[in-house]
Tab-separated table of C-alpha atoms in Angstrom:
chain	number	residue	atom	x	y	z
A	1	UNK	CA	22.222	28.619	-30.690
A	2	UNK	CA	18.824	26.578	-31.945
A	3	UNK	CA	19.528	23.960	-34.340
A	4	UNK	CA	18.101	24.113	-37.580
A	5	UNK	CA	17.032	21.089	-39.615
A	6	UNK	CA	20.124	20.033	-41.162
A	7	UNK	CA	22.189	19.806	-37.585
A	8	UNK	CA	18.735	18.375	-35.965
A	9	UNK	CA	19.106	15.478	-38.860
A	10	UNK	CA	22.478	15.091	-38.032
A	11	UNK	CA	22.545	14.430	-34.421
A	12	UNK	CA	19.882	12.392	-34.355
A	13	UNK	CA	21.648	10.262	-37.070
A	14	UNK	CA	24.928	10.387	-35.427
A	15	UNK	CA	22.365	9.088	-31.992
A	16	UNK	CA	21.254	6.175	-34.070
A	17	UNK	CA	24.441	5.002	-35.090
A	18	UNK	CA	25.416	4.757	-32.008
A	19	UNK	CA	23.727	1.507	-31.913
A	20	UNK	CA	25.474	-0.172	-35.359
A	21	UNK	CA	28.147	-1.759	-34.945
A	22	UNK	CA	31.868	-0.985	-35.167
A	23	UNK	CA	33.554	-2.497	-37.839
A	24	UNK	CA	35.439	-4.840	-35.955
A	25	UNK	CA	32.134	-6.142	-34.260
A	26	UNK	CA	30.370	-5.646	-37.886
A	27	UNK	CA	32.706	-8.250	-38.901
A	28	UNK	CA	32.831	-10.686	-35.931
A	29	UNK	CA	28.784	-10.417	-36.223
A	30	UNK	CA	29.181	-11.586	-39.937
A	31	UNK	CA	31.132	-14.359	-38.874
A	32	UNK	CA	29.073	-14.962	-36.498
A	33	UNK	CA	25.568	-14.772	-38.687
A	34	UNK	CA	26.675	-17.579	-40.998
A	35	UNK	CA	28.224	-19.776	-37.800
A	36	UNK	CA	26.580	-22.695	-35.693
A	37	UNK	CA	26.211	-20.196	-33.037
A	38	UNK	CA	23.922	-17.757	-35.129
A	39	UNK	CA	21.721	-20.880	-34.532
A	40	UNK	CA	21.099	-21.367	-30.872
A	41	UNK	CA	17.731	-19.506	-29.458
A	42	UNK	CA	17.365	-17.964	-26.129
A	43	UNK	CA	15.851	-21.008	-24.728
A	44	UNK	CA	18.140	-23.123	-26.079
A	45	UNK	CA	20.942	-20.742	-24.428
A	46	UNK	CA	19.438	-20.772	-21.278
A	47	UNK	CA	19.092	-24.467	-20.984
A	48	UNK	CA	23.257	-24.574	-21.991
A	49	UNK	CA	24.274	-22.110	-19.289
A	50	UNK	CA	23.764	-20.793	-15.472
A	51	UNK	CA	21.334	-18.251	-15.130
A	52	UNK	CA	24.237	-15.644	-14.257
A	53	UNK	CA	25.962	-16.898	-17.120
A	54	UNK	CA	22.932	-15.920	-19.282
A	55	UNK	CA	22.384	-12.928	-18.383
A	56	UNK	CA	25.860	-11.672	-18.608
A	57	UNK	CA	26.411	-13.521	-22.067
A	58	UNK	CA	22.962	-13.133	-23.817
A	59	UNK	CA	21.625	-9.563	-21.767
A	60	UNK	CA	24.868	-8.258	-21.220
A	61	UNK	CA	24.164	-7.736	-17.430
A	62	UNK	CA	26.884	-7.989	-14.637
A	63	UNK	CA	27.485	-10.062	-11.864
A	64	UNK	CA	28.449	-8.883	-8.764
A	65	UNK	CA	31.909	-7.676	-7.973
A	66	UNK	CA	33.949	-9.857	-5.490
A	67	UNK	CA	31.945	-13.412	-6.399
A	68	UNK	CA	33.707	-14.605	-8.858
A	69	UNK	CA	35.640	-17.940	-8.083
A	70	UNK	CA	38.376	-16.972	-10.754
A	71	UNK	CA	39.601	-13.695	-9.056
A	72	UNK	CA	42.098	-16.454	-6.881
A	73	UNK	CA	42.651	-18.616	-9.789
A	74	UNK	CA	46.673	-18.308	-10.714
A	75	UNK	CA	47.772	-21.785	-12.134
A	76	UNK	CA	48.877	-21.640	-15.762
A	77	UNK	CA	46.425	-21.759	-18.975
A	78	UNK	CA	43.409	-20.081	-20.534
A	79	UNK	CA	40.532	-18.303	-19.864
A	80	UNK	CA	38.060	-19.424	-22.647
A	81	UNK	CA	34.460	-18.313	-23.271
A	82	UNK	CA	32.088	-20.306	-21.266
A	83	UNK	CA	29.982	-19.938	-23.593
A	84	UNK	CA	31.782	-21.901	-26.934
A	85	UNK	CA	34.783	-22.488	-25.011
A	86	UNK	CA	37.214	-19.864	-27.436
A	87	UNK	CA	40.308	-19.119	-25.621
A	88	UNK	CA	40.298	-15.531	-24.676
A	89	UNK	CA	43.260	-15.047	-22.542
A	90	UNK	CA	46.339	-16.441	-21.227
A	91	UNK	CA	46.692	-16.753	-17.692
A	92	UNK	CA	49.880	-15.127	-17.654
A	93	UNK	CA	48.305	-11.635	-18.627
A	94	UNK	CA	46.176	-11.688	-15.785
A	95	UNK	CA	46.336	-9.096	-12.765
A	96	UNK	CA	44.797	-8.086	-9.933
A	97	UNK	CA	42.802	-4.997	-10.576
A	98	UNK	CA	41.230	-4.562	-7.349
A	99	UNK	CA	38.046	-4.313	-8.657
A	100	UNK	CA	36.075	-7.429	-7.898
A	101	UNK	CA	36.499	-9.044	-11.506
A	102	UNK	CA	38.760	-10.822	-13.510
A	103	UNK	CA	41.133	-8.848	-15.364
A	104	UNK	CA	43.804	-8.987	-18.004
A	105	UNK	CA	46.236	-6.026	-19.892
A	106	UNK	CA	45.632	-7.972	-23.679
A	107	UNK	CA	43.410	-10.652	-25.408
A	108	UNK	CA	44.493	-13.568	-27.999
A	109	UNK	CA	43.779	-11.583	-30.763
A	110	UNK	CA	40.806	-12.028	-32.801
A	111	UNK	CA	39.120	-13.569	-29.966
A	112	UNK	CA	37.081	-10.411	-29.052
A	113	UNK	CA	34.540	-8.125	-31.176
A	114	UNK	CA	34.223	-4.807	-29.579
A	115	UNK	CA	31.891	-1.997	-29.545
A	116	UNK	CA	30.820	1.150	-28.370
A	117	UNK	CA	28.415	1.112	-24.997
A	118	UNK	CA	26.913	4.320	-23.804
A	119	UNK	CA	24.298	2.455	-21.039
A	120	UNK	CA	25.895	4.762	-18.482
A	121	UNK	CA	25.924	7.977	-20.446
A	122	UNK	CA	29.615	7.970	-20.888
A	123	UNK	CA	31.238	6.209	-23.712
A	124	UNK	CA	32.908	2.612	-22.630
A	125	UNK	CA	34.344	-0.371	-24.728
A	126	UNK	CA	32.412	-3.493	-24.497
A	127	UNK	CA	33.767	-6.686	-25.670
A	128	UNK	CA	32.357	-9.975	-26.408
A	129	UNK	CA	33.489	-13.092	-27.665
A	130	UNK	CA	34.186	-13.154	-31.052
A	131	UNK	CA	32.312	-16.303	-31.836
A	132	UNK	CA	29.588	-16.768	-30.087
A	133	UNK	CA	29.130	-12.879	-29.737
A	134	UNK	CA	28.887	-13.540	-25.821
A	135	UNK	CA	29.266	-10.501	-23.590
A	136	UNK	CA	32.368	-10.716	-21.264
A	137	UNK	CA	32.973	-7.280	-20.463
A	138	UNK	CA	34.661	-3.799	-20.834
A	139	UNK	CA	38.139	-2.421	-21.473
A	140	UNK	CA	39.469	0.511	-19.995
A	141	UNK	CA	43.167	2.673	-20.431
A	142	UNK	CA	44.156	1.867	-16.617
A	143	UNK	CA	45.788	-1.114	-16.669
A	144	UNK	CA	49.725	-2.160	-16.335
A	145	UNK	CA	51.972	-2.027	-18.438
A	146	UNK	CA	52.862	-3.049	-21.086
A	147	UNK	CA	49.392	-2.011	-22.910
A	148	UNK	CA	47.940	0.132	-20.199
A	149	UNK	CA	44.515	-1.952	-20.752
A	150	UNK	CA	42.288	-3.848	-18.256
A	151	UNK	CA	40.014	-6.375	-19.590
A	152	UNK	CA	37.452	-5.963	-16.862
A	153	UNK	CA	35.524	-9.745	-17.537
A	154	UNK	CA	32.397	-11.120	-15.618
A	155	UNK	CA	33.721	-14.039	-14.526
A	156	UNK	CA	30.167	-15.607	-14.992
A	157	UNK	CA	31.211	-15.449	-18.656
A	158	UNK	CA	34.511	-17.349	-18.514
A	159	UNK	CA	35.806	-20.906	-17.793
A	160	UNK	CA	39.430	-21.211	-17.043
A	161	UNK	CA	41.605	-24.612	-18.769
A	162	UNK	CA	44.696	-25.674	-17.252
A	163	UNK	CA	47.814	-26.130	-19.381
């Protein structure tokens, strides 16, 4: 069935949204716009973090699965932002997903903005820090119980504090 101009319209519109914002990132990236963060260039980023850390945080990239120091780490406390240092999760929620990255079944809330991500075609959750805006990862349904979630994060993007 050929499209006529009205459905043509349409899609393409619905296409371009796909790029705004949910609301819940909308409002994160408020927050964020009148924050110190909003502030800090890309070269001013880049001299403040790792390379890997920058290009997971700032380009949303990915580091490689399997290199992340944190996988083993399993003493009590938080996983915060590397970033701005906003605790993200307790250490109590996190599990071993087999994967190659840290994982976790729930955030503190309010600490992540999240949004749609279609760089693979299929739809997937992205998340980032809610105050800096940093990219930590994706969220998928196939995780334990009791949310069925699994906070896939680059562990690039995370520092972990001790209690």
């Amino acid at each position: 069935m050929p499209l006529d101009r009205r459905s043509l319209i349409l899609s393409a519109a619905a296409l371009c949204a796909c790029g705004a914002p949910p609301p819940v990132a909308q409002a994160a990236a408020d927050k964020f716009a009148d924050s110190q963060w909003r502030k800090i260039t890309d070269p001013q980023w880049k001299a403040r973090l790792a390379p890997a850390s920058f290009e997971v945080l700032r380009q949303e990239g990915t580091e490689a699965p399997f290199t992340s120091p944190l996988l083993n780490e399993h003493r009590h406390g938080v996983f915060a932002c590397i970033a701005c240092d906003l605790p993200l999760f307790k250490s109590e929620w996190k599990f071993d997903s087999h994967t190659g990255w840290p994982s976790f079944w729930t955030e503190i809330p309010g600490a992540l903005a999240k949004k749609a991500d279609y760089q693979i075609i299929e739809e997937r959750t992205e998340y980032h820090c809610a105050q800096c805006l940093g990219h930590q990862g994706h969220v998928f349904n196939d995780g334990p119980r009791p949310t069925g979630l699994r906070y896939c994060n680059n562990g690039v993007a995370l520092k972990f504090i001790p209690a």
